């Protein structure tokens, strides 16, 4: 699948200029596991004595979940590697399985093929859950783990949000309204941030989600994984994250209870679930000390 969809035939908004700029600067690599291809985009060069920073996007997403953070991290000298997780973006679905547990071996094999071991690993939402599971499964692969808006901590008695279906709609305008609603229900707290750029990134991502039967995010698999992790772990959440809402204090308590090497638990103000997009400057200001300490 190509990087750029034909918006005239797909009925999607055009992606922002920042996307085109970043894509032109990126190196695209592919890795193969059991016949399935994972697509990676990288920026920057490795400096002596530093580790690559691998960044996993959220569910129904792609590397563009980090679109507003790449330049700032490059300015700090980081070498960035952003895969499209198996079954999302430009990457093939896993050979077997439809959830995060099916992605661990392909991602670890890809990291080995690209000489990214060990690394610093950061994951957003579904990608945070996946990153923790990967770190628990391959402890020598990761020297620092940062979780952003990660689910599956087992503290929420029932789902805190609901999304509206859009695939059955033939009218692009009606689809767009469903995407706008869903961004507000789950991803972004400030309605003013749900502009054409956010909508375009979201649209181009969700149409390429080939794993509709994911269930692990509704379990406590992250809470089960964290006690097995020996490297430093930091967690960053928007204070209005729709996954947790009034359960944010319980979330912090759970992190502190089950994470042996918890470096920090940070709640960023004026932001929801997609915190690194909604408040990119505050996110980077919080992240950088965690990566360098």
Coordinates of N, CA and C in Angstrom, one line a residue, residues 50-182:
X50 N 24.4 6.8 22.1 CA 23.0 7.0 22.3 C 22.2 5.8 21.7
X51 N 21.0 5.7 22.1 CA 20.1 4.6 21.6 C 19.1 5.2 20.7
X52 N 18.6 4.4 19.7 CA 17.5 4.8 18.9 C 16.2 4.9 19.7
X53 N 15.3 5.8 19.3 CA 14.0 5.9 19.9 C 13.0 5.3 19.0
X54 N 12.4 4.2 19.4 CA 11.3 3.6 18.6 C 10.0 4.0 19.2
X55 N 9.1 4.4 18.3 CA 7.8 5.0 18.7 C 6.7 4.3 18.0
X56 N 5.8 3.7 18.9 CA 4.7 2.9 18.4 C 3.4 3.7 18.5
X57 N 2.7 3.7 17.4 CA 1.4 4.5 17.3 C 0.3 3.8 18.0
X58 N -0.9 4.5 18.0 CA -2.1 3.9 18.6 C -2.9 3.1 17.7
X59 N -4.0 2.5 18.2 CA -4.9 1.6 17.4 C -5.5 2.4 16.3
X60 N -5.8 1.7 15.2 CA -6.3 2.4 14.0 C -5.5 3.5 13.5
X61 N -4.2 3.5 13.8 CA -3.3 4.6 13.4 C -2.2 4.3 12.5
X62 N -1.2 5.1 12.5 CA 0.0 4.9 11.8 C 1.1 5.8 12.4
X63 N 2.2 5.9 11.8 CA 3.3 6.8 12.3 C 2.8 8.2 12.4
X64 N 1.8 8.6 11.7 CA 1.3 10.0 11.8 C 0.7 10.3 13.1
X65 N 0.4 9.4 14.0 CA 0.0 9.8 15.4 C 1.1 10.6 16.1
X66 N 2.3 10.6 15.6 CA 3.4 11.4 16.1 C 3.8 12.6 15.3
X67 N 2.9 13.0 14.4 CA 3.3 13.9 13.3 C 3.7 15.3 13.9
X68 N 3.2 15.7 15.1 CA 3.5 17.0 15.7 C 4.7 16.9 16.7
X69 N 5.3 15.8 16.7 CA 6.4 15.6 17.7 C 7.8 15.3 17.0
X70 N 7.8 14.9 15.8 CA 9.0 14.4 15.1 C 10.0 15.5 15.0
X71 N 9.6 16.7 14.6 CA 10.6 17.8 14.4 C 11.3 18.2 15.7
X72 N 10.5 18.2 16.8 CA 11.1 18.6 18.1 C 12.1 17.6 18.6
X73 N 11.8 16.3 18.4 CA 12.7 15.3 18.8 C 14.0 15.3 17.9
X74 N 13.8 15.5 16.6 CA 15.0 15.6 15.8 C 15.9 16.8 16.2
X75 N 15.2 17.9 16.6 CA 16.0 19.0 17.0 C 16.9 18.7 18.2
X76 N 16.5 17.7 19.0 CA 17.2 17.3 20.2 C 18.2 16.2 19.9
X77 N 18.3 15.9 18.6 CA 19.4 14.9 18.2 C 19.0 13.5 18.2
X78 N 17.7 13.1 18.4 CA 17.3 11.7 18.5 C 17.2 11.1 17.1
X79 N 17.6 9.8 17.0 CA 17.3 9.0 15.9 C 16.0 8.3 16.1
X80 N 15.0 8.5 15.2 CA 13.7 8.1 15.4 C 13.3 7.0 14.4
X81 N 12.6 6.0 14.9 CA 12.1 4.9 14.1 C 10.7 4.6 14.4
X82 N 9.8 4.9 13.4 CA 8.4 4.8 13.6 C 7.8 3.7 12.7
X83 N 7.4 2.6 13.2 CA 6.8 1.6 12.3 C 5.3 1.9 12.2
X84 N 4.7 1.4 11.1 CA 3.3 1.2 11.1 C 3.1 -0.2 11.7
X85 N 2.4 -0.3 12.8 CA 2.2 -1.6 13.4 C 1.5 -2.6 12.4
X86 N 1.8 -3.9 12.6 CA 1.2 -4.9 11.7 C -0.3 -4.8 11.7
X87 N -0.9 -4.7 10.5 CA -2.3 -4.5 10.3 C -2.8 -3.1 10.2
X88 N -1.9 -2.1 10.4 CA -2.2 -0.7 10.3 C -1.3 0.0 9.3
X89 N -1.8 1.2 8.8 CA -1.0 1.9 7.9 C -0.6 1.1 6.7
X90 N 0.7 1.1 6.4 CA 1.2 0.4 5.2 C 1.7 -1.0 5.5
X91 N 1.6 -1.4 6.7 CA 2.1 -2.8 7.1 C 1.1 -3.9 6.9
X92 N 1.6 -5.0 6.6 CA 0.7 -6.2 6.4 C 0.2 -6.6 7.8
X93 N -1.0 -7.2 7.8 CA -1.5 -7.8 9.1 C -0.6 -8.9 9.5
X94 N -0.6 -9.3 10.8 CA 0.2 -10.4 11.3 C -0.2 -11.7 10.6
X95 N 0.8 -12.6 10.5 CA 0.4 -13.9 9.8 C -0.6 -14.7 10.6
X96 N -0.6 -14.6 11.9 CA -1.5 -15.2 12.7 C -1.9 -14.3 13.9
X97 N -3.2 -14.1 14.1 CA -3.6 -13.3 15.2 C -4.1 -11.9 14.8
X98 N -4.8 -11.2 15.6 CA -5.4 -9.9 15.2 C -5.3 -8.9 16.3
X99 N -4.3 -9.1 17.3 CA -4.2 -8.2 18.4 C -2.7 -8.0 18.7
X100 N -2.5 -7.2 19.8 CA -1.1 -6.8 20.1 C -0.2 -8.0 20.4
X101 N -0.7 -9.1 20.9 CA 0.2 -10.3 21.2 C 0.7 -10.9 19.9
X102 N 0.0 -10.6 18.7 CA 0.5 -11.1 17.5 C 1.6 -10.2 16.8
X103 N 1.8 -9.0 17.4 CA 2.7 -8.1 16.9 C 4.1 -8.1 17.5
X104 N 4.2 -8.8 18.7 CA 5.5 -8.7 19.4 C 6.6 -9.3 18.7
X105 N 6.5 -10.5 18.1 CA 7.6 -11.2 17.4 C 7.9 -10.4 16.1
X106 N 6.9 -10.0 15.3 CA 7.3 -9.2 14.1 C 8.0 -7.9 14.4
X107 N 7.6 -7.2 15.5 CA 8.3 -6.0 15.8 C 9.7 -6.2 16.3
X108 N 9.9 -7.2 17.2 CA 11.2 -7.5 17.7 C 12.1 -8.0 16.6
X109 N 11.6 -8.8 15.7 CA 12.4 -9.3 14.6 C 12.8 -8.1 13.7
X110 N 11.9 -7.2 13.5 CA 12.2 -6.0 12.7 C 13.2 -5.1 13.4
X111 N 13.1 -5.0 14.7 CA 14.1 -4.2 15.4 C 15.5 -4.8 15.3
X112 N 15.6 -6.1 15.3 CA 16.9 -6.8 15.2 C 17.4 -6.6 13.8
X113 N 16.5 -6.7 12.8 CA 17.0 -6.6 11.4 C 17.5 -5.2 11.1
X114 N 16.9 -4.2 11.8 CA 17.3 -2.8 11.6 C 18.4 -2.3 12.5
X115 N 18.9 -3.2 13.3 CA 20.0 -2.9 14.3 C 19.5 -1.8 15.3
X116 N 18.3 -2.1 15.9 CA 17.8 -1.1 16.8 C 17.8 -1.6 18.3
X117 N 18.5 -2.7 18.5 CA 18.5 -3.3 19.8 C 19.8 -3.1 20.5
X118 N 19.8 -2.6 21.8 CA 18.6 -2.2 22.5 C 18.2 -0.8 22.1
X119 N 17.0 -0.4 22.5 CA 16.5 0.9 22.2 C 15.8 1.6 23.4
X120 N 15.4 2.8 23.2 CA 14.4 3.4 24.0 C 13.1 3.3 23.3
X121 N 12.0 2.9 24.0 CA 10.8 2.5 23.3 C 9.6 3.3 23.9
X122 N 8.8 3.9 23.0 CA 7.7 4.7 23.5 C 6.5 4.3 22.7
X123 N 5.3 4.2 23.4 CA 4.1 3.8 22.7 C 2.9 4.6 23.1
X124 N 2.1 4.9 22.2 CA 0.9 5.6 22.4 C -0.4 4.7 22.4
X125 N -1.2 4.8 23.5 CA -2.5 4.1 23.5 C -2.3 2.6 23.3
X126 N -2.9 2.0 22.2 CA -2.7 0.6 21.9 C -1.2 0.3 21.7
X127 N -0.5 1.3 21.2 CA 1.0 1.1 21.0 C 1.7 1.1 22.3
X128 N 1.2 1.8 23.3 CA 1.8 1.7 24.7 C 1.6 0.3 25.3
X129 N 0.4 -0.2 25.2 CA 0.1 -1.5 25.7 C 1.1 -2.5 25.0
X130 N 1.2 -2.4 23.6 CA 2.0 -3.3 22.8 C 3.5 -3.1 23.3
X131 N 3.9 -1.9 23.5 CA 5.3 -1.7 23.9 C 5.6 -2.3 25.2
X132 N 4.7 -2.3 26.2 CA 5.0 -2.9 27.5 C 5.0 -4.4 27.3
X133 N 4.1 -5.0 26.5 CA 4.1 -6.4 26.3 C 5.4 -6.9 25.6
X134 N 5.9 -6.1 24.7 CA 7.1 -6.4 24.0 C 8.3 -6.3 25.0
X135 N 8.3 -5.3 25.8 CA 9.4 -5.2 26.8 C 9.4 -6.3 27.8
X136 N 8.2 -6.7 28.2 CA 8.2 -7.9 29.1 C 8.6 -9.2 28.4
X137 N 8.3 -9.3 27.2 CA 8.6 -10.5 26.4 C 10.1 -10.6 26.0
X138 N 10.7 -9.4 25.8 CA 12.1 -9.3 25.3 C 12.8 -8.3 26.1
X139 N 13.2 -8.7 27.4 CA 13.7 -7.7 28.3 C 15.0 -7.1 27.9
X140 N 15.8 -7.7 27.1 CA 17.1 -7.2 26.6 C 16.9 -6.2 25.5
X141 N 15.7 -6.0 25.0 CA 15.5 -5.2 23.8 C 15.3 -3.7 24.2
X142 N 14.9 -3.4 25.4 CA 14.5 -2.1 25.7 C 15.2 -1.6 27.0
X143 N 15.8 -0.4 26.9 CA 16.5 0.1 28.1 C 15.6 1.2 28.8
X144 N 14.6 1.7 28.1 CA 13.7 2.7 28.8 C 12.4 2.6 28.0
X145 N 11.3 2.7 28.8 CA 9.9 2.5 28.3 C 9.1 3.8 28.7
X146 N 8.5 4.4 27.7 CA 7.6 5.5 27.9 C 6.2 5.2 27.4
X147 N 5.2 5.2 28.2 CA 3.8 4.9 27.9 C 3.0 6.1 27.8
X148 N 2.3 6.3 26.7 CA 1.5 7.5 26.5 C 0.0 7.1 26.3
X149 N -0.8 7.5 27.3 CA -2.3 7.2 27.1 C -2.6 5.7 27.0
X150 N -1.8 4.9 27.6 CA -2.0 3.4 27.4 C -3.2 2.9 28.2
X151 N -3.9 1.9 27.5 CA -5.1 1.3 28.1 C -4.6 0.0 28.9
X152 N -5.6 -0.7 29.3 CA -5.4 -2.1 29.8 C -4.8 -2.2 31.2
X153 N -5.1 -1.2 32.1 CA -4.6 -1.2 33.4 C -5.6 -1.8 34.4
X154 N -6.8 -2.2 34.0 CA -7.7 -2.9 34.8 C -8.4 -2.1 35.9
X155 N -8.5 -0.8 35.7 CA -9.0 0.1 36.8 C -10.4 0.7 36.4
X156 N -10.8 0.5 35.2 CA -12.1 1.1 34.7 C -13.1 0.0 34.6
X157 N -14.2 0.1 35.4 CA -15.2 -1.0 35.4 C -15.9 -1.2 34.1
X158 N -16.1 -0.1 33.3 CA -16.7 -0.3 32.0 C -16.2 0.8 31.1
X159 N -16.4 0.6 29.8 CA -15.8 1.5 28.8 C -16.4 3.0 29.0
X160 N -15.5 3.9 29.0 CA -15.8 5.3 29.3 C -16.2 6.2 28.1
X161 N -16.3 5.6 26.9 CA -16.6 6.4 25.7 C -17.3 5.4 24.7
X162 N -18.0 6.0 23.8 CA -18.6 5.2 22.7 C -18.3 6.0 21.4
X163 N -18.0 5.2 20.4 CA -17.7 5.7 19.0 C -18.9 5.4 18.1
X164 N -19.0 6.2 17.0 CA -20.0 6.0 16.0 C -19.5 5.3 14.8
X165 N -20.2 4.4 14.2 CA -19.8 3.7 13.0 C -19.8 4.6 11.8
X166 N -18.9 4.4 10.8 CA -18.9 5.2 9.6 C -18.7 4.4 8.3
X167 N -18.3 3.2 8.4 CA -18.0 2.4 7.2 C -19.2 2.1 6.4
X168 N -20.4 2.1 7.0 CA -21.6 1.8 6.3 C -22.2 3.0 5.6
X169 N -21.6 4.2 5.8 CA -22.1 5.4 5.2 C -21.5 5.6 3.8
X170 N -22.3 5.9 2.8 CA -21.7 6.1 1.5 C -21.4 7.6 1.2
X171 N -22.0 8.5 2.0 CA -21.8 9.9 1.8 C -20.5 10.4 2.5
X172 N -19.5 10.9 1.8 CA -18.3 11.3 2.5 C -18.5 12.4 3.6
X173 N -19.5 13.3 3.3 CA -19.8 14.3 4.3 C -20.3 13.7 5.6
X174 N -21.2 12.6 5.5 CA -21.7 12.0 6.7 C -20.5 11.2 7.4
X175 N -19.7 10.6 6.6 CA -18.5 9.9 7.2 C -17.7 10.9 8.0
X176 N -17.5 12.1 7.4 CA -16.6 13.1 8.0 C -17.2 13.5 9.4
X177 N -18.5 13.7 9.5 CA -19.2 14.0 10.7 C -19.0 12.9 11.8
X178 N -19.0 11.7 11.4 CA -18.7 10.6 12.3 C -17.3 10.7 12.8
X179 N -16.3 10.9 11.9 CA -14.9 11.1 12.3 C -14.8 12.2 13.3
X180 N -15.4 13.3 13.0 CA -15.4 14.5 13.9 C -15.9 14.1 15.3
X181 N -17.0 13.4 15.3 CA -17.6 13.0 16.6 C -16.6 12.1 17.3
X182 N -16.1 11.1 16.6 CA -15.2 10.1 17.2 C -13.9 10.8 17.8

